[in-house]
Coordinates of C-alpha atoms in Angstrom, one line a residue:
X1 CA 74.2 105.6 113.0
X2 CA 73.3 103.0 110.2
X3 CA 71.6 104.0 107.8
X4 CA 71.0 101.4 104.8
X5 CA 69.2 102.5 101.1
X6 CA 68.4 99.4 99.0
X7 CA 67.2 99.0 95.4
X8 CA 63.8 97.5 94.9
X9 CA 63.3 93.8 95.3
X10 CA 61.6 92.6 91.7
X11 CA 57.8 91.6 92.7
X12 CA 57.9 88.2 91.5
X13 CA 60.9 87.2 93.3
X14 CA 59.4 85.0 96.3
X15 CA 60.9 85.8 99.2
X16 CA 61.6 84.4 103.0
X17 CA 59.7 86.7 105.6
X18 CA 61.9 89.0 108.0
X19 CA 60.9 88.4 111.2
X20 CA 58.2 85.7 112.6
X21 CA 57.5 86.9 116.0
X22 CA 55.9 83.2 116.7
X23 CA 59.3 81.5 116.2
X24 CA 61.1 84.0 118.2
X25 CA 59.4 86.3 120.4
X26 CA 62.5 88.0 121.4
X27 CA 64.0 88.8 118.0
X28 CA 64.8 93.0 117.5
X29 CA 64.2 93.8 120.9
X30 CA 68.1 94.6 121.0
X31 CA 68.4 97.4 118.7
X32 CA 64.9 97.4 116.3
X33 CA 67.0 99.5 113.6
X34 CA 70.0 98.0 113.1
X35 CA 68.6 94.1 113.2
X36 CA 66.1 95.2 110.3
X37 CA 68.5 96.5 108.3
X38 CA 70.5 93.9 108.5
X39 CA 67.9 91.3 107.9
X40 CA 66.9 93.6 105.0
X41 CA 70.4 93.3 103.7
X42 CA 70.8 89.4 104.4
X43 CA 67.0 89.2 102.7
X44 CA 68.0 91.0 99.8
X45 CA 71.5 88.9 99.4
X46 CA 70.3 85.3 99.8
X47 CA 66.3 84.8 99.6
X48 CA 66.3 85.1 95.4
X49 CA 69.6 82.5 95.1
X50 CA 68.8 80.4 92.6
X51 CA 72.2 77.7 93.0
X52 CA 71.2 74.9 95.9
X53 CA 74.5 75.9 98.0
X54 CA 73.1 79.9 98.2
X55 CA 69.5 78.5 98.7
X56 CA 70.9 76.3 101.7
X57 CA 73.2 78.5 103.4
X58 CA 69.6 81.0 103.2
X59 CA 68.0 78.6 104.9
X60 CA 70.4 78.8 107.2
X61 CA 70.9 82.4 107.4
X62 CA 66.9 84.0 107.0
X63 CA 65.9 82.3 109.9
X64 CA 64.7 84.4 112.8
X65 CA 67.3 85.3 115.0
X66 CA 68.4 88.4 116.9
X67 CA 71.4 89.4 115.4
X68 CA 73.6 90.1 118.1
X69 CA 76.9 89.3 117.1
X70 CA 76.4 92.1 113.9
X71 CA 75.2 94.3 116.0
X72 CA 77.5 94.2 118.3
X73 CA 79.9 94.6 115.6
X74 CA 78.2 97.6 114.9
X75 CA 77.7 99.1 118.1
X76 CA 81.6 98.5 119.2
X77 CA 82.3 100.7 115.9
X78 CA 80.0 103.5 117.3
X79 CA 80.8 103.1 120.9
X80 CA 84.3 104.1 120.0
X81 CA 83.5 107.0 118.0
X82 CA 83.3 106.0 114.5
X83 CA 80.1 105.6 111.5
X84 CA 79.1 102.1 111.4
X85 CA 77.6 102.3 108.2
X86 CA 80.8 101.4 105.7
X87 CA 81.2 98.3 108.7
X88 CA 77.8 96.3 107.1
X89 CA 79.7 93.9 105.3
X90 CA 82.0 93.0 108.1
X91 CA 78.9 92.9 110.4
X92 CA 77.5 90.2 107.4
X93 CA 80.3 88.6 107.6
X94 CA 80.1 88.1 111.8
X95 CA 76.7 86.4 111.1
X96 CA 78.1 84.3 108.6
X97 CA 80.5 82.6 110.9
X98 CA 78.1 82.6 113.3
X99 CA 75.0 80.9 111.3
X100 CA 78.3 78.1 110.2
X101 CA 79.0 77.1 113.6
X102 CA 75.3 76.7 114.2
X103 CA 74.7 74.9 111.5
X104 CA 77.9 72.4 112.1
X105 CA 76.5 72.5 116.3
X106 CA 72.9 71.4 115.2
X107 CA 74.8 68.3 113.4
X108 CA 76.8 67.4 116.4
X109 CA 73.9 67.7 118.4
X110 CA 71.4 66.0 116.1
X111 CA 68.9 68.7 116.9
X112 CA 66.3 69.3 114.0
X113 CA 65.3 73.0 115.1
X114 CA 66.9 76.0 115.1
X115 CA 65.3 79.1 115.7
X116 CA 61.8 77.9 115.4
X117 CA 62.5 75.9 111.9
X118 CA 64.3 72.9 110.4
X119 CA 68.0 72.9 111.2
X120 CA 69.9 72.8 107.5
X121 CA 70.6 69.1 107.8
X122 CA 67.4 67.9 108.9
X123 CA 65.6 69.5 105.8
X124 CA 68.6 69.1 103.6
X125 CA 70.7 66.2 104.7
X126 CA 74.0 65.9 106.7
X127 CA 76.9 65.9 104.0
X128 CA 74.8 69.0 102.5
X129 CA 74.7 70.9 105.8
X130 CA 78.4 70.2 106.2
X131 CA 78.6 72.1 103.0
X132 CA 77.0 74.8 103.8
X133 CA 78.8 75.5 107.2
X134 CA 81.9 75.4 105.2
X135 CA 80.7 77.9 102.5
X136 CA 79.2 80.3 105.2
X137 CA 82.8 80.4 107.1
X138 CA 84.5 81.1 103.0
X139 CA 81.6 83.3 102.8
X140 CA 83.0 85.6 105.8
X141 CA 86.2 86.5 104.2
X142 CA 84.3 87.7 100.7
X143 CA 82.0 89.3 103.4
X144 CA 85.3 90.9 104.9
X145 CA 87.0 92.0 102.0
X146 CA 84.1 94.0 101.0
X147 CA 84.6 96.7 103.7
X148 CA 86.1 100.2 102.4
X149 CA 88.6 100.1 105.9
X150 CA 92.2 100.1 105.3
X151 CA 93.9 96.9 103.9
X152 CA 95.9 96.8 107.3
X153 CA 92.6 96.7 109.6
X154 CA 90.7 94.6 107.0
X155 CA 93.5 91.9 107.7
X156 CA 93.7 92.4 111.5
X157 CA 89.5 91.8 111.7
X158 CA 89.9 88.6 109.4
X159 CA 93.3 87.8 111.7
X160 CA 90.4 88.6 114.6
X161 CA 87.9 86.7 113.4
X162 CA 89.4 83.8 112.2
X163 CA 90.9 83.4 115.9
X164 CA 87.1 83.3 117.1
X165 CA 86.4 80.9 114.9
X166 CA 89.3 78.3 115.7
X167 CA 88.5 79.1 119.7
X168 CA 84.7 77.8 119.0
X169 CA 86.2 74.6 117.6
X170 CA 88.9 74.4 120.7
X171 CA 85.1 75.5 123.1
X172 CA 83.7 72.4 120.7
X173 CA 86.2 69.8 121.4
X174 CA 86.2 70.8 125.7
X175 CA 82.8 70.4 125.7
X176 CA 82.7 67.1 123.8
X177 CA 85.4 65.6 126.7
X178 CA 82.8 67.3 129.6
X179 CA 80.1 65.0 128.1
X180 CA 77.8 63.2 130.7
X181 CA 80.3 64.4 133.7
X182 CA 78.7 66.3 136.4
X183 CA 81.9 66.0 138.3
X184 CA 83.7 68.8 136.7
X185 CA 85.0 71.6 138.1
X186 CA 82.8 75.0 137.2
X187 CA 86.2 76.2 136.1
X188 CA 86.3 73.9 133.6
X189 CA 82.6 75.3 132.1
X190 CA 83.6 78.8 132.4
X191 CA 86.7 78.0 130.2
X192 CA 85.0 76.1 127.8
X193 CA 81.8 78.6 127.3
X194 CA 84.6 81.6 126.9
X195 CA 85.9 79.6 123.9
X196 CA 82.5 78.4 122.9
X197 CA 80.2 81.0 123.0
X198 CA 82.5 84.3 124.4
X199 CA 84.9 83.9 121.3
X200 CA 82.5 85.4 119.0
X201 CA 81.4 88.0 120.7
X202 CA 85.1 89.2 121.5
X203 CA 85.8 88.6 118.3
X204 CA 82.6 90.7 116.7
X205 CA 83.5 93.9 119.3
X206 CA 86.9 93.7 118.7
X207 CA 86.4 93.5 115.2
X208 CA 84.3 96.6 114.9
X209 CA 86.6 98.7 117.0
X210 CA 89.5 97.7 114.9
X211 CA 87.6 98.2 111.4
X212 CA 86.6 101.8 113.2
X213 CA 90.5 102.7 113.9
X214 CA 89.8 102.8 117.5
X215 CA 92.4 102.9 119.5
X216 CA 93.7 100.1 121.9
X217 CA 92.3 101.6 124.8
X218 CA 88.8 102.2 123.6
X219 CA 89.1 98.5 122.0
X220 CA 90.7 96.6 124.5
X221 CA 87.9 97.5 126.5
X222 CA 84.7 96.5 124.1
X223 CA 87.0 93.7 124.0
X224 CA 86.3 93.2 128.5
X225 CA 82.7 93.8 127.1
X226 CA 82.2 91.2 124.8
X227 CA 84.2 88.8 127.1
X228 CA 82.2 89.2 129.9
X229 CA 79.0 89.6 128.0
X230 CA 79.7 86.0 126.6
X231 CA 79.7 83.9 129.6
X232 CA 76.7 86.1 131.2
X233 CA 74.9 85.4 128.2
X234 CA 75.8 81.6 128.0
X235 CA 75.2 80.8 131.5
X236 CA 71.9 82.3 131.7
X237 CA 71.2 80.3 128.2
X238 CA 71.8 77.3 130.4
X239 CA 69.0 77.9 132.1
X240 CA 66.2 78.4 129.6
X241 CA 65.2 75.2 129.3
X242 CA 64.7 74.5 132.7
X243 CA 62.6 78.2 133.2
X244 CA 60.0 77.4 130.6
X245 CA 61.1 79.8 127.7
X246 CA 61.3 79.5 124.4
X247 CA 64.6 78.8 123.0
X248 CA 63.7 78.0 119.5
X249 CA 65.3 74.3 119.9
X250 CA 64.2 71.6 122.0
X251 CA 64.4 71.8 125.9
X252 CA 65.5 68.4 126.3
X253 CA 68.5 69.0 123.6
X254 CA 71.2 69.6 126.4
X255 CA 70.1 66.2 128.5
X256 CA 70.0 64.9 125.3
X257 CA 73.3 65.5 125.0
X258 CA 74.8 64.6 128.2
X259 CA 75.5 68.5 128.5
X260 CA 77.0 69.3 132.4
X261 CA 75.7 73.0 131.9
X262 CA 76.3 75.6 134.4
X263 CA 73.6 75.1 136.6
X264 CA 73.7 71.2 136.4
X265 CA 77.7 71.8 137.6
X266 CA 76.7 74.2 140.5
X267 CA 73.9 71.9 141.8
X268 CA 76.0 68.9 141.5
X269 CA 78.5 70.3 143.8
X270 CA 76.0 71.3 146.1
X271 CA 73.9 68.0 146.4
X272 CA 74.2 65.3 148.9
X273 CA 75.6 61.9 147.8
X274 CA 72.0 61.2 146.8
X275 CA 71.2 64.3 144.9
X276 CA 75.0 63.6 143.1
X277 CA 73.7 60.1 142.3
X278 CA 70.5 61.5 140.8
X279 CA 72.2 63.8 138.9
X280 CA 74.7 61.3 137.3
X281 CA 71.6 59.1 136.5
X282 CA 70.0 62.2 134.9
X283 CA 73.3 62.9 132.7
X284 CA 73.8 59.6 132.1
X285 CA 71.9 58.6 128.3
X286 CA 70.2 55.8 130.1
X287 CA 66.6 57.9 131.0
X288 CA 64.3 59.5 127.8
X289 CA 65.1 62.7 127.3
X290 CA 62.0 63.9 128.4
X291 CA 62.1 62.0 132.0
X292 CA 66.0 63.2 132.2
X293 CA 64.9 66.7 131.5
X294 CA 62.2 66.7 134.4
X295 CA 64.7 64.9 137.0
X296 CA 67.1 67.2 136.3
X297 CA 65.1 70.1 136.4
X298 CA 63.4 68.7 140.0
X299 CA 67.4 68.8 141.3
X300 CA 68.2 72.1 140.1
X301 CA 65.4 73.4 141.7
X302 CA 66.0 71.6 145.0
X303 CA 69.9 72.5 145.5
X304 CA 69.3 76.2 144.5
X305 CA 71.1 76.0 140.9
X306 CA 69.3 78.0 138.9
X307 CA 69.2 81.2 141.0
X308 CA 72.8 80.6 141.8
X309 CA 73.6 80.6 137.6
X310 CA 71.3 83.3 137.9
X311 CA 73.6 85.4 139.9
X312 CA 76.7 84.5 138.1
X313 CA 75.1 85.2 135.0
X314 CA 74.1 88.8 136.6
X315 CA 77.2 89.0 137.7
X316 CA 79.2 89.0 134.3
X317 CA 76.8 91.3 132.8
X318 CA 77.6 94.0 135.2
X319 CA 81.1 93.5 134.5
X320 CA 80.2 93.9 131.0
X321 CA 78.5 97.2 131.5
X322 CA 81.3 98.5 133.8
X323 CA 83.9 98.0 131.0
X324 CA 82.3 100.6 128.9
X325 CA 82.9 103.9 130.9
X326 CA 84.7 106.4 129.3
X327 CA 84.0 105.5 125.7
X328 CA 83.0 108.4 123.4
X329 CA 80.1 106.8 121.7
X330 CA 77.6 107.9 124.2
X331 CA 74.2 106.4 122.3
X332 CA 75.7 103.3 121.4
X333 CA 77.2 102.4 125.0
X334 CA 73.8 102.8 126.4
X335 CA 72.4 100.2 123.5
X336 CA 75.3 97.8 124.0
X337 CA 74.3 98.3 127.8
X338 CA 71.0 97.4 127.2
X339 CA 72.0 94.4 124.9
X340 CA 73.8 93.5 128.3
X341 CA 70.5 93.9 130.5
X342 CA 68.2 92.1 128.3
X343 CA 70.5 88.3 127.8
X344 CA 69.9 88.1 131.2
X345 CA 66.0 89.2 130.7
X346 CA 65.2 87.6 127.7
X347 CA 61.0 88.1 128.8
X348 CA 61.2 91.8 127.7

C-alpha cells in the first residue's frame, strides 16, 4: 500500500485547497487514500511555484479532480503483486499527460470550465495554455525518470506512455472528422473513444504493471481492464449532460461542439426519418446551444438512447471486472473493481 511522508509546508506559503467538494462532488470516492496523497504530493510540488509557466501548469494541475488515471497506475502495480509506493512519480507523471490533453481539449473546444474553475486559457490566454500543455507532457518524462525501477522498464513505461499520448491525438483528429454527423456508424465512436479516452487508461495500468515487473500475463490483462474500463467510462460520460449531473464543464459543451456522442449515434439509428431530421437540426451549429441541448436531450429520451448507452456502458465495465481474476493483489483488484462500479454510478 502507499504510504507518503512529506516535509512541512512553510506557513506563509499560500496555497491552493485540496479538494472542494462544491466543484466536484465526486472527487476521492475512488480510493480516499491514495487520491489525497497524491494531491498532497501535486500540492506540495506546484501550489508555491513562483515562475508563470509552474504557476499555470498548477492551475492546471490543483484543480479538483479524481485522479483516476494515477491511481490506476497505482492500483495495476499492487493488483499484480508489487509496493506501489517507489511508483508515485510515474503515477505524477500519468496526471501530467493527462491534465495536458485537457488543457489542449478545453482549447479546441472553447470551453472555459474545467472541473468547476477557469480552464487554463480562459484565465490565462490561448498561446499561454498552449504552453502549458506542452510543458505538462515534457513534464511527464522528468516525472518518469524519477522512478527508482530498472532503466529497462523505466523506458518501456515512457515507450508506454508516450504511445497513449500519440493515440489521444489520432482519438482527437477522428473525432474532429465525426463533427456534426449523426450518420456514423457506432463503430466508428467506439474506435474513436478507445483512442481518445481508453488510451490513457491502458496506458496508466500498463504502465504500473510494467514499472512493478509484472509479468505479461498479470499485465496483459490490467491492460483488458483498462481497455474496457475506458469505453465504459466514456460512454456513460456521454450521458451526463443529458442526466442532470454535474460534470464540472458546461452541459451544452458537446452540442456546442457538434459532438455525435454515443447516445446521440444509437438514437439516431433508431429514429424515424423525422426523429433523424431533428437530430441533424440539433447537431447541426444552427440552434443555441442551450435550445440544441434540450432538443437533443427530448430525442434521446424518446428513441430509448440513454438507457441503451447505459447498457453498453454496463456492459464494458463488467468486462473490465472479469479481466481481473486470478491476479495476486487481492485488495487492490477489489478497489480497481470498485473504480469500475462507480464510472458507471458516478451519484455514490
Amino acid at each position: 500500500m502507499l504510504t507518503i511522508h512529506h516535509p512541512p509546508v512553510n506557513e506563509g506559503t499560500s496555497r491552493i485547497p485540496l479538494r472542494d467538494k462544491r466543484c466536484d462532488p465526486g472527487e476521492g470516492r475512488f480510493t480516499p487514500e491514495l487520491v489525497e496523497a497524491l494531491r498532497r504530493e501535486l500540492d506540495e510540488r506546484w501550489s508555491a511555484a513562483a515562475d508563470r509557466t509552474e504557476q499555470m501548469a498548477g492551475h492546471a494541475l490543483l484543480a479538483p479532480g479524481k485522479m483516476l488515471r494515477p491511481v490506476l497506475l497505482l492500483t495495476s502495480a499492487e493488483a499484480t503483486g508489487a509496493d506501489s509506493a517507489p511508483l508515485l512519480p510515474a503515477a505524477l507523471a500519468v496526471e501530467y499527460l493527462h491534465v495536458a490533453t485537457l488543457v489542449h481539449d478545453d482549447i479546441i473546444d472553447d470551453d472555459e470550465l474545467r472541473r468547476g474553475r477557469p480552464t487554463v486559457h480562459a484565465r490565462y490566454g490561448t498561446p499561454n495554455a498552449l504552453v502549458t500543455g506542452d510543458y505538462l507532457i515534457l513534464t511527464m518524462v522528468t516525472a518518469l525518470s524519477e522512478c527508482p525501477a530498472s532503466p529497462a522498464a523505466v523506458l518501456e513505461a515512457a515507450r508506454v506512455l508516450a504511445g497513449a499520448g500519440a493515440d489521444v491525438c489520432r482519438g482527437q483528429v477522428r473525432e474532429s472528422a465525426m463533427a456534426g454527423d449523426p450518420t456514423r456508424p457506432v463503430a466508428d465512436y467506439l474506435e474513436m473513444a478507445a483512442l481518445k479516452t481508453g488510451a490513457l487508461f491502458r496506458g496508466a495500468c500498463r504502465a504500473g504493471a510494467i514499472l512493478a515487473g509484472a509479468s505479461p500475463e498479470h499485465t496483459d490483462a490490467v491492460t483488458r481492464y483498462a481497455e474496457h474500463l475506458g469505453l465504459g467510462f466514456q460512454i456513460y460520460d456521454d450521458l451526463l449532460p443529458y442526466l442532470g449531473e454535474h460534470t464540472g464543464k458546461p452541459a451544452t459543451s458537446d452540442v456546442a461542439n457538434l459532438r455525435p456522442t454515443h447516445p446521440v449515434l444509437v438514437g439516431y439509428d433508431r429514429a424515424d426519418s423525422t426523429g433523424k431530421a431533428r437530430f441533424t437540426e440539433a447537431l447541426s451549429g444552427t440552434l443555441p446551444a442551450p435550445e440544441a441541448h434540450r432538443l437533443m436531450r427530448e430525442l434521446l429520451e424518446t428513441t430509448g438512447a440513454l438507457e441503451l448507452s447505459r447498457s453498453r456502458a454496463t456492459e464494458e465495465i463488467t468486462a473490465a471486472r472479469d479481466s481481473l481474476a486470478g491476479l495476486p493483489g487481492t485488495e487492490a483488484v477489489e478497489r480497481m473493481r470498485t473504480i469500475a462500479d462507480l464510472s458507471v454510478d458516478r451519484s455514490r
